[in-house]
Short mmCIF file of N, CA and C in Angstrom, two decimals:
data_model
loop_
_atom_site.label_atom_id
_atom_site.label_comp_id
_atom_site.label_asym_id
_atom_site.label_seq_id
_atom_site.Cartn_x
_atom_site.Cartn_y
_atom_site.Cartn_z
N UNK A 1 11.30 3.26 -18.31
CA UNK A 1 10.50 2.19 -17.79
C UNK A 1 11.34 1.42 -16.75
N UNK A 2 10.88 0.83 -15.65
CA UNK A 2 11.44 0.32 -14.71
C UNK A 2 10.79 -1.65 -14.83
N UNK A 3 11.86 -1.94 -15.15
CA UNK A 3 11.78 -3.83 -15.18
C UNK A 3 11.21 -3.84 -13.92
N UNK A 4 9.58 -4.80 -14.17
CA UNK A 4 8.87 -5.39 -13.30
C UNK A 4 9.15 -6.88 -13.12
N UNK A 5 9.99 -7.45 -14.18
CA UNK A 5 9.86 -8.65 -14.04
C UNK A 5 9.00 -9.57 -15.31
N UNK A 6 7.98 -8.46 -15.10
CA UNK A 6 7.13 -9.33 -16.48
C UNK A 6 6.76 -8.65 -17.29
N UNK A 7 7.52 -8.86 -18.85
CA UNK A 7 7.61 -8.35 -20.23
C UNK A 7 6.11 -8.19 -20.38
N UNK A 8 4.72 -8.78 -19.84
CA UNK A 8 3.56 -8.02 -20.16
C UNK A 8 3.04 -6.89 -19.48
N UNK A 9 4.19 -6.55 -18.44
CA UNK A 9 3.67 -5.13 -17.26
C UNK A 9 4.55 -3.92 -17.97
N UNK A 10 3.53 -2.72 -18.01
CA UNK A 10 4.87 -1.71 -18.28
C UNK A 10 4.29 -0.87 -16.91
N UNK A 11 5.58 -0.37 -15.90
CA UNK A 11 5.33 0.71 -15.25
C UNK A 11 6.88 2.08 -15.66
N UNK A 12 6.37 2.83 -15.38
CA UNK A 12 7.05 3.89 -15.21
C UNK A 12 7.03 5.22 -14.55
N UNK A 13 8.40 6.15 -14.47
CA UNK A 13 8.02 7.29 -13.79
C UNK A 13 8.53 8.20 -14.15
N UNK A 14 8.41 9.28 -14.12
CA UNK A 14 9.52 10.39 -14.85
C UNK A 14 9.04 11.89 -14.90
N UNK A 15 10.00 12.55 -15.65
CA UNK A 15 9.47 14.03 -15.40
C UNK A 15 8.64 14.79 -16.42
N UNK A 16 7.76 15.86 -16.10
CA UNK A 16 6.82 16.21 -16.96
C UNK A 16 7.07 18.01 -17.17
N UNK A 17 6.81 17.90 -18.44
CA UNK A 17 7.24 19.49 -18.19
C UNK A 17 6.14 20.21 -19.37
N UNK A 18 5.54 21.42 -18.79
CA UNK A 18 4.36 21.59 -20.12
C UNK A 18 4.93 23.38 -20.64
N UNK A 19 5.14 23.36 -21.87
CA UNK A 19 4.96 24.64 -22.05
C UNK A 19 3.71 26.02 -22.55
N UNK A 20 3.96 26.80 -22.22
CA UNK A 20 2.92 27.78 -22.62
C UNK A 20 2.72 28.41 -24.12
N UNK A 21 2.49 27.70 -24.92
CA UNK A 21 1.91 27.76 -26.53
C UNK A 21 0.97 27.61 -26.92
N UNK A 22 0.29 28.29 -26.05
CA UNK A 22 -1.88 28.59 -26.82
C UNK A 22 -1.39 30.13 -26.90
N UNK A 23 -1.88 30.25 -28.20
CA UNK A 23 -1.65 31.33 -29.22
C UNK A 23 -2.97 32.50 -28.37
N UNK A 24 -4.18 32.01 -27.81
CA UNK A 24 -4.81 32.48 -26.68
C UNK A 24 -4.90 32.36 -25.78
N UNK A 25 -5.38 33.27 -24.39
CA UNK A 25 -5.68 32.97 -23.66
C UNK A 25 -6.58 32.10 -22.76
N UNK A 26 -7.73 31.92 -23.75
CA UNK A 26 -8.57 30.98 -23.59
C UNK A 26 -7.66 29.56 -23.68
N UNK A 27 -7.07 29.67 -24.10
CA UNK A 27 -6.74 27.88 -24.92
C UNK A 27 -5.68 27.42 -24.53
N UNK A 28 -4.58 28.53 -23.13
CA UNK A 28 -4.04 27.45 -22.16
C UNK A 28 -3.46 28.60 -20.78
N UNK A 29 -2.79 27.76 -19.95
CA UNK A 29 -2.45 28.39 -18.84
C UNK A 29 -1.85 30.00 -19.13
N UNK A 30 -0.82 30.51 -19.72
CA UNK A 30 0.22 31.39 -19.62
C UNK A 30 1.41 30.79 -19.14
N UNK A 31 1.68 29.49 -18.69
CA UNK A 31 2.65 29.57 -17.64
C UNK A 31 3.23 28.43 -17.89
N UNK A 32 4.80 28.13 -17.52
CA UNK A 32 5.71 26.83 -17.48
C UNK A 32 5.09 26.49 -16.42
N UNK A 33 5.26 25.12 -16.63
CA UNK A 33 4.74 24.32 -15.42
C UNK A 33 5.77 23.04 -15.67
N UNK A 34 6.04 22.40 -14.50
CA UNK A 34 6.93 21.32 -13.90
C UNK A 34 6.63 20.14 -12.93
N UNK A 35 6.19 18.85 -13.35
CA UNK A 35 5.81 18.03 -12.09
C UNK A 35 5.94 16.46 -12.94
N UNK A 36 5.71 15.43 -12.61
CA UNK A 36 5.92 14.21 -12.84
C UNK A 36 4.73 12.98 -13.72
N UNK A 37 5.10 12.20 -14.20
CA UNK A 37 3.77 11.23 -14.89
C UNK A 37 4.47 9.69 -13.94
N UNK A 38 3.24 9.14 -13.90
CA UNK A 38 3.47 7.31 -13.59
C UNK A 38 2.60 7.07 -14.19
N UNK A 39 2.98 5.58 -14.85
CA UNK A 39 1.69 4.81 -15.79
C UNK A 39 2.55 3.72 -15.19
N UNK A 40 1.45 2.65 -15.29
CA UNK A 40 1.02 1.12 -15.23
C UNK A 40 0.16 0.74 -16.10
N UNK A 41 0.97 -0.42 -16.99
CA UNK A 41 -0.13 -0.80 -17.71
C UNK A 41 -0.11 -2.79 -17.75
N UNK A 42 -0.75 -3.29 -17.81
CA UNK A 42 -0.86 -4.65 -17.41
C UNK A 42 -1.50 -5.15 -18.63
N UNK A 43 -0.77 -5.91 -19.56
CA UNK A 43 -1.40 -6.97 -20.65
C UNK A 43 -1.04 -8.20 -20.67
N UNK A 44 -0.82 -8.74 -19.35
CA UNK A 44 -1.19 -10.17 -18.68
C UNK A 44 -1.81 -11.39 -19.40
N UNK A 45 -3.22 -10.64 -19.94
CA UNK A 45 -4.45 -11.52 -19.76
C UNK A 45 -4.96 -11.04 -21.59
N UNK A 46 -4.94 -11.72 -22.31
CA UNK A 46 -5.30 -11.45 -23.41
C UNK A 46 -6.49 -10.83 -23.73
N UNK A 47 -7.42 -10.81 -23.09
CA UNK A 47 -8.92 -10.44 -23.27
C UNK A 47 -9.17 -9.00 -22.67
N UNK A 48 -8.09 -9.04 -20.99
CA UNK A 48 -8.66 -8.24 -20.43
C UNK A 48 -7.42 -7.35 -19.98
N UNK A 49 -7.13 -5.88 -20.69
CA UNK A 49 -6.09 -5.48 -20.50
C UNK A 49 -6.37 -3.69 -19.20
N UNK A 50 -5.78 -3.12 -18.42
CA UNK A 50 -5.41 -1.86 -17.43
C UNK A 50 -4.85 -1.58 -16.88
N UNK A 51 -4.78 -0.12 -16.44
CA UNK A 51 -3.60 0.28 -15.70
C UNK A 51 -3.92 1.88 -15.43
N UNK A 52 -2.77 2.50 -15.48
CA UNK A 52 -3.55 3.87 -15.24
C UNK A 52 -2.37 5.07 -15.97
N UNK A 53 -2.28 6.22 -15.50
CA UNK A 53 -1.91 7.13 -15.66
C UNK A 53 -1.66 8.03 -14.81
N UNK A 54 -0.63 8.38 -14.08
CA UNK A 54 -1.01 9.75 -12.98
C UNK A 54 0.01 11.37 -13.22
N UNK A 55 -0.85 12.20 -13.48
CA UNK A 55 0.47 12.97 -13.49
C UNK A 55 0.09 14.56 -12.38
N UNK A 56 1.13 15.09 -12.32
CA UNK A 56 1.09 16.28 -11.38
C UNK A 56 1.76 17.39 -12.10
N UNK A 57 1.57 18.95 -12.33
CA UNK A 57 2.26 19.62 -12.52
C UNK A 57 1.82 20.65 -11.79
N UNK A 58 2.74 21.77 -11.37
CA UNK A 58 2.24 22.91 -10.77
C UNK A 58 3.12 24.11 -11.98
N UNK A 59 2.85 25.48 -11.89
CA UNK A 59 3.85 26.66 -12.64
C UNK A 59 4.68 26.82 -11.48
N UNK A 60 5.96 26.92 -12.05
CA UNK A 60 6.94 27.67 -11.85
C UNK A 60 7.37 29.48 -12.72
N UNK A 61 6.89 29.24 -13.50
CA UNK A 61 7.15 30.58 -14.62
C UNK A 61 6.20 30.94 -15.94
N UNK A 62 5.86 31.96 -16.24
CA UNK A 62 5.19 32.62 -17.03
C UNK A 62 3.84 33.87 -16.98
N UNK A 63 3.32 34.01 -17.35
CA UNK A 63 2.47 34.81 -17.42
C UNK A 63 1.79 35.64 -16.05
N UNK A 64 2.70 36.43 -15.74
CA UNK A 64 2.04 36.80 -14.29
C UNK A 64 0.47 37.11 -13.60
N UNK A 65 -0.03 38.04 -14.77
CA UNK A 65 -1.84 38.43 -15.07
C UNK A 65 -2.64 36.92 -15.00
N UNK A 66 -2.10 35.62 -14.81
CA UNK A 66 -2.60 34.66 -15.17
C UNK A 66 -2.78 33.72 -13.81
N UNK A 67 -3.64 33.05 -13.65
CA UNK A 67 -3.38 32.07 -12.24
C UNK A 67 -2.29 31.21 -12.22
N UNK A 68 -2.33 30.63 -11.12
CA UNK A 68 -0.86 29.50 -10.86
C UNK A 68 -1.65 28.38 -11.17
N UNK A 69 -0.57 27.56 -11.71
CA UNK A 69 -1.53 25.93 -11.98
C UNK A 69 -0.87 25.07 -11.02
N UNK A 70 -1.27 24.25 -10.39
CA UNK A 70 -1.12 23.44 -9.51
C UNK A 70 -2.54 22.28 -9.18
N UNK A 71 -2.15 21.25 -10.67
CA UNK A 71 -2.89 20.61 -11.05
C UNK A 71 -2.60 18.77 -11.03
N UNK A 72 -3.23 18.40 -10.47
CA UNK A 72 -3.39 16.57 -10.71
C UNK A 72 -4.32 15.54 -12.02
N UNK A 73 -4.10 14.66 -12.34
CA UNK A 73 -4.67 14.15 -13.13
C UNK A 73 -4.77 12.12 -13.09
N UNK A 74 -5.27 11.93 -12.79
CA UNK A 74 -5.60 9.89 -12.70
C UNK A 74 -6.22 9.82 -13.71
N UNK A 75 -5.87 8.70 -14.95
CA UNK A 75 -6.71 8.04 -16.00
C UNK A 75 -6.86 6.72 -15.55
N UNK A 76 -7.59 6.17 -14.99
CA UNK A 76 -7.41 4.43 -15.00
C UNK A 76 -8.12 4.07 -16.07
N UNK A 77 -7.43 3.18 -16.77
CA UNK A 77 -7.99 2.63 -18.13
C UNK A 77 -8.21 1.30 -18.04
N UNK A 78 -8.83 0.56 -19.03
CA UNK A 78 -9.54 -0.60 -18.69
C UNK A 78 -9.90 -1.11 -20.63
N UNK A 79 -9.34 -2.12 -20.58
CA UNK A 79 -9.84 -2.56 -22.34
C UNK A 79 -10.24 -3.91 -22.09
N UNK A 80 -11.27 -4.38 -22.59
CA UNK A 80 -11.58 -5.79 -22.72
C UNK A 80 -12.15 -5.91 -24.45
N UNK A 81 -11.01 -7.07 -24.85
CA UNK A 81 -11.34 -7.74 -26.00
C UNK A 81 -12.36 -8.35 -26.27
N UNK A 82 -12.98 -8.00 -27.49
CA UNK A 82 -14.15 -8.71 -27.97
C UNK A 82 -13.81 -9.52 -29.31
N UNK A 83 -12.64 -9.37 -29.66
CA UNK A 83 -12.73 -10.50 -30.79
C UNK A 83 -12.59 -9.27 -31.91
N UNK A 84 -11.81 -10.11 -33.36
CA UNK A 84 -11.81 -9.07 -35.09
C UNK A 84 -11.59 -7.96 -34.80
N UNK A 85 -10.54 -7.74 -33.60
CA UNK A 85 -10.39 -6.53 -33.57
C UNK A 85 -11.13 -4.86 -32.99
N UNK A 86 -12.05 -6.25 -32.07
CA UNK A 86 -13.20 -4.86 -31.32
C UNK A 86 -12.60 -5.04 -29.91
N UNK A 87 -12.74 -4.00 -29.15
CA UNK A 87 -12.57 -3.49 -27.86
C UNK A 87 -13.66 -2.94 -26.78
N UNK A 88 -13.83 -2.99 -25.77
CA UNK A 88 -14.96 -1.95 -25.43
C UNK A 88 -13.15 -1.59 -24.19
N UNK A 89 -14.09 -0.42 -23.97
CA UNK A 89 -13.02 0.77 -22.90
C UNK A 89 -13.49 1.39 -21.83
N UNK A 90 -13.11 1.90 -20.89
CA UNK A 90 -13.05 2.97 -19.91
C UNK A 90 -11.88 3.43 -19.70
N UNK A 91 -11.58 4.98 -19.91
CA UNK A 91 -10.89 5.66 -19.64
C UNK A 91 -11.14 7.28 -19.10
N UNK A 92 -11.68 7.34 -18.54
CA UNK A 92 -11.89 9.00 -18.21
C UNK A 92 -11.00 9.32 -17.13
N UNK A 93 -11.10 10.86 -16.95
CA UNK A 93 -9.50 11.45 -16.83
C UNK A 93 -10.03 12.09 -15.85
N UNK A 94 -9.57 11.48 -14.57
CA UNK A 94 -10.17 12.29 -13.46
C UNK A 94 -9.22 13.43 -12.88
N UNK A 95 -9.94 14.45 -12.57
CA UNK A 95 -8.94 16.03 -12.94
C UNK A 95 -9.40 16.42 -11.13
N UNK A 96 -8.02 16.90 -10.61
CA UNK A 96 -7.77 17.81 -9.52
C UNK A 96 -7.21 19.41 -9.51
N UNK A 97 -8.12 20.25 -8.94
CA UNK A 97 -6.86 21.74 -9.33
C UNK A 97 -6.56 21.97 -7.57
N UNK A 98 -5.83 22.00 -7.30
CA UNK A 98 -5.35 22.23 -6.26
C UNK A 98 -5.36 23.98 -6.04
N UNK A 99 -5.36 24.20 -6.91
CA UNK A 99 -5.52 25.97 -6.65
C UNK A 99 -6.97 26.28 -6.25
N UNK A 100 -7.71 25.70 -6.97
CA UNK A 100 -9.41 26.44 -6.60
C UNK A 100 -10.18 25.23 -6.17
N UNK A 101 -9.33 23.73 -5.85
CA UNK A 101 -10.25 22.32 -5.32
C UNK A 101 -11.66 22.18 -6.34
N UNK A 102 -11.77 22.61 -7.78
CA UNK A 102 -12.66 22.26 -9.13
C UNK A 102 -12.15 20.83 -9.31
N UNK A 103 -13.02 19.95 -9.11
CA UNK A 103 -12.70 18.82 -10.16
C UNK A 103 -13.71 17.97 -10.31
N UNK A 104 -13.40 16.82 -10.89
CA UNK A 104 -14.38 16.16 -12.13
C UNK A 104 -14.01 14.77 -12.29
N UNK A 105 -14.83 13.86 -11.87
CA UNK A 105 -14.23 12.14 -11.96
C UNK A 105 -15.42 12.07 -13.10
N UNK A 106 -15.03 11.54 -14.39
CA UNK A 106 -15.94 11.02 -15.32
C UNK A 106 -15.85 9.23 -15.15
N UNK A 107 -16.65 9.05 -15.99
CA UNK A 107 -17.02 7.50 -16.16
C UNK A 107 -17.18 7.22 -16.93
N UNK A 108 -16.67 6.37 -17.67
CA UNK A 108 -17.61 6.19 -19.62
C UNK A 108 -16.96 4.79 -19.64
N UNK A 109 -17.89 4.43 -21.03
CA UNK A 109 -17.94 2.67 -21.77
C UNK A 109 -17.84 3.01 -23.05
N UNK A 110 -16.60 2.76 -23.61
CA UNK A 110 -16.80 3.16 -25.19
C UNK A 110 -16.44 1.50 -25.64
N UNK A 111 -16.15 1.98 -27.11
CA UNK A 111 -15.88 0.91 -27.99
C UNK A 111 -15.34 1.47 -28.90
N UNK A 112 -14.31 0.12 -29.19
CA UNK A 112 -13.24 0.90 -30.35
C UNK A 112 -13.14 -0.48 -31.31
N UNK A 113 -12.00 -0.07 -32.36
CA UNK A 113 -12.16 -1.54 -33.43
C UNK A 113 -10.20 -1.13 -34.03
N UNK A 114 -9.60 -1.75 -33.86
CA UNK A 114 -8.58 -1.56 -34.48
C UNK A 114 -8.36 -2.31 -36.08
N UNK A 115 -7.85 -1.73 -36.98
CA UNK A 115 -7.67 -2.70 -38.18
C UNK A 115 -6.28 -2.38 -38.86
N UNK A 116 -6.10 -3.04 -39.89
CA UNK A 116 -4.57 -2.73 -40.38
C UNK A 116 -4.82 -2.41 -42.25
N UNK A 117 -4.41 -1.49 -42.19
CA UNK A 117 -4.44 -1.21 -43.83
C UNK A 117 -2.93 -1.49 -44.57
N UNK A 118 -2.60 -2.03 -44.95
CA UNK A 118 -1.72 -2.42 -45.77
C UNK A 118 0.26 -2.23 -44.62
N UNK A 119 0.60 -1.28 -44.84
CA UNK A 119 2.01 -1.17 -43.44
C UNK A 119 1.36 -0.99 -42.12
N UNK A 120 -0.03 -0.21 -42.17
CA UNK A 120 -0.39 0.74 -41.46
C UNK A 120 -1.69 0.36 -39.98
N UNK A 121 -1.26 0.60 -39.25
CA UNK A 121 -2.36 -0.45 -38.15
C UNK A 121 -3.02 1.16 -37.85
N UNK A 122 -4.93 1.18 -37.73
CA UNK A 122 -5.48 1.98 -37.13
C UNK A 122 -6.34 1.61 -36.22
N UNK A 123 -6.21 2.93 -35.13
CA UNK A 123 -7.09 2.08 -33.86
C UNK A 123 -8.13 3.58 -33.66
N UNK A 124 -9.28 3.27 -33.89
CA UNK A 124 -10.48 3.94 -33.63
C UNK A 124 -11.69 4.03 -32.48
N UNK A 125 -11.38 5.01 -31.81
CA UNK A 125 -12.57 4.40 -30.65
C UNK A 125 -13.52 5.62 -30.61
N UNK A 126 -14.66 5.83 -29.94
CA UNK A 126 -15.66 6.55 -29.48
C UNK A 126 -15.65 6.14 -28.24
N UNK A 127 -15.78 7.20 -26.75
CA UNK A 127 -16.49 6.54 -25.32
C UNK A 127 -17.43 7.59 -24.64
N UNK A 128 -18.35 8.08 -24.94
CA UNK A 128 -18.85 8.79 -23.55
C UNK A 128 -18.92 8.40 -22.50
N UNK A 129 -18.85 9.69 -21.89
CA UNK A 129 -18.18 10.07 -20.14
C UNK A 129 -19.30 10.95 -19.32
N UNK A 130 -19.70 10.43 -18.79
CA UNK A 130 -20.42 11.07 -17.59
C UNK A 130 -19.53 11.09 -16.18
N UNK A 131 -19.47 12.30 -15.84
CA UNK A 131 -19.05 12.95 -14.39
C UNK A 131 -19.83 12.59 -13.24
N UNK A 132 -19.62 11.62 -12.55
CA UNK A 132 -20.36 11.03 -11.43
C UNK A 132 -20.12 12.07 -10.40
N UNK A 133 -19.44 13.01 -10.27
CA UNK A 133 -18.98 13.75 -9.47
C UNK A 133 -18.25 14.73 -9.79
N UNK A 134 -18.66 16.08 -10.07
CA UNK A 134 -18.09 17.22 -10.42
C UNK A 134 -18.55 18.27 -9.89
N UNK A 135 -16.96 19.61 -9.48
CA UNK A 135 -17.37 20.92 -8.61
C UNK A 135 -16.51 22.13 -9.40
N UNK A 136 -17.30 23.13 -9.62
CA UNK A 136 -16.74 23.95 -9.92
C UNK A 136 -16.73 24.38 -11.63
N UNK A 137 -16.35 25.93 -11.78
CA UNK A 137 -16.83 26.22 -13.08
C UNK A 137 -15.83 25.79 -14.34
N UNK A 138 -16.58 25.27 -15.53
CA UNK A 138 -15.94 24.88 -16.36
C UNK A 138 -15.71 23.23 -16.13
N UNK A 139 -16.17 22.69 -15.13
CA UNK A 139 -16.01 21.05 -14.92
C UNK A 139 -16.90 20.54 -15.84
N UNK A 140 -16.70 18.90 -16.56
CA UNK A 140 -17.75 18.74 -17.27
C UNK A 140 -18.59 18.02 -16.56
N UNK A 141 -20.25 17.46 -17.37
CA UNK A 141 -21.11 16.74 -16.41
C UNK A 141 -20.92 15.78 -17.24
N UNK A 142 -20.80 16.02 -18.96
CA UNK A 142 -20.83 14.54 -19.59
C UNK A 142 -19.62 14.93 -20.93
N UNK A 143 -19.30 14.13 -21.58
CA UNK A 143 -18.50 14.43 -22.85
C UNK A 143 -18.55 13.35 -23.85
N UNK A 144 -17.77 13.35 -24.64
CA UNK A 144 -17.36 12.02 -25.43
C UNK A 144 -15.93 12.46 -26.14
N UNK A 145 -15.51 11.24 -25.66
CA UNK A 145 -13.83 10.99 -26.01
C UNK A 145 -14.24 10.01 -26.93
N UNK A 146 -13.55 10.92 -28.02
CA UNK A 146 -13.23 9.84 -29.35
C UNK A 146 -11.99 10.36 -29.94
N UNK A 147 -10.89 8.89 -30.60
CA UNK A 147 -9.51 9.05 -31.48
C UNK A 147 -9.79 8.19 -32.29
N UNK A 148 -8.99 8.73 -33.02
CA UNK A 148 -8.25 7.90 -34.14
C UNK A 148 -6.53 7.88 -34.37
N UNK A 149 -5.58 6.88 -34.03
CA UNK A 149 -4.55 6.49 -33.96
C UNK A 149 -3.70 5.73 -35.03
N UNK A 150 -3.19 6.36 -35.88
CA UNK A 150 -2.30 5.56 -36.73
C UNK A 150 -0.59 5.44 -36.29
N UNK A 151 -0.53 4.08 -36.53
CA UNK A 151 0.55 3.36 -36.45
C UNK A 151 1.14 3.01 -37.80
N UNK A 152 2.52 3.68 -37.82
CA UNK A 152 3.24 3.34 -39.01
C UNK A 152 4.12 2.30 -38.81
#
């Protein structure tokens, strides 16, 4: 993390590295890939917290029978407090492939509720995502992003 100055900003930058461990082919590249993440995140304002996410990787190595990845990714996220622990959100994960120019800007409004069970803090959300703009096969038109996050 790089000191902004103010203990409620986090930015950072650094290196990203993904390996090739889908047991199928369907279920990931074939290939090492190598490229960078930046996040910003801003909790300034008690009510109203964002920032984003950016990362890049392209392959350098693996699976030859397989395409090259040379891929981008932007999350801008967005939380506004509602009070007892409710949230509403936007976060969708807007996707670039630089190899075949397929991609996909979603949009969504979820809501989440965080609570604490005894050591243990959980944060639960649901958001569907509609693609205001998507090209190419396998892009989505709508989804729903939902977690569940425990904190020990």
């Amino acid at each position: 993390m790089i000191d902004v100055g103010n203990p409620a900003i986090s930015f950072g930058i650094g290196p990203q590295i993904t390996a090739p461990t889908a047991i199928e082919d369907e279920l990931g590249s074939g290939k090492w890939s190598a490229g960078f993440a930046n996040v910003l995140f801003n909790a300034s304002d008690p009510k109203f917290q964002w920032g984003y996410l950016l990362t890049w990787q392209a392959s350098f190595a693996g699976d030859d029978d397989r395409a090259d990845v040379n891929a981008g990714a932007f999350q801008p996220f967005l939380f506004y407090q509602l009070g007892d622990g409710w949230y509403l959100r936007s976060s969708g994960v807007w996707t670039y492939d630089f190899e075949t120019d397929n991609y996909a800007i979603p949009i969504g409004l979820g809501v989440g509720k965080v609570i604490k069970l005894e050591s243990t803090v959980v944060n639960m959300s649901v958001e569907p995502q509609y693609s205001v703009v998507h090209e190419g096969p396998g892009q989505p038109e709508w989804g729903i992003f939902a977690g569940v996050n425990f904190q020990f």
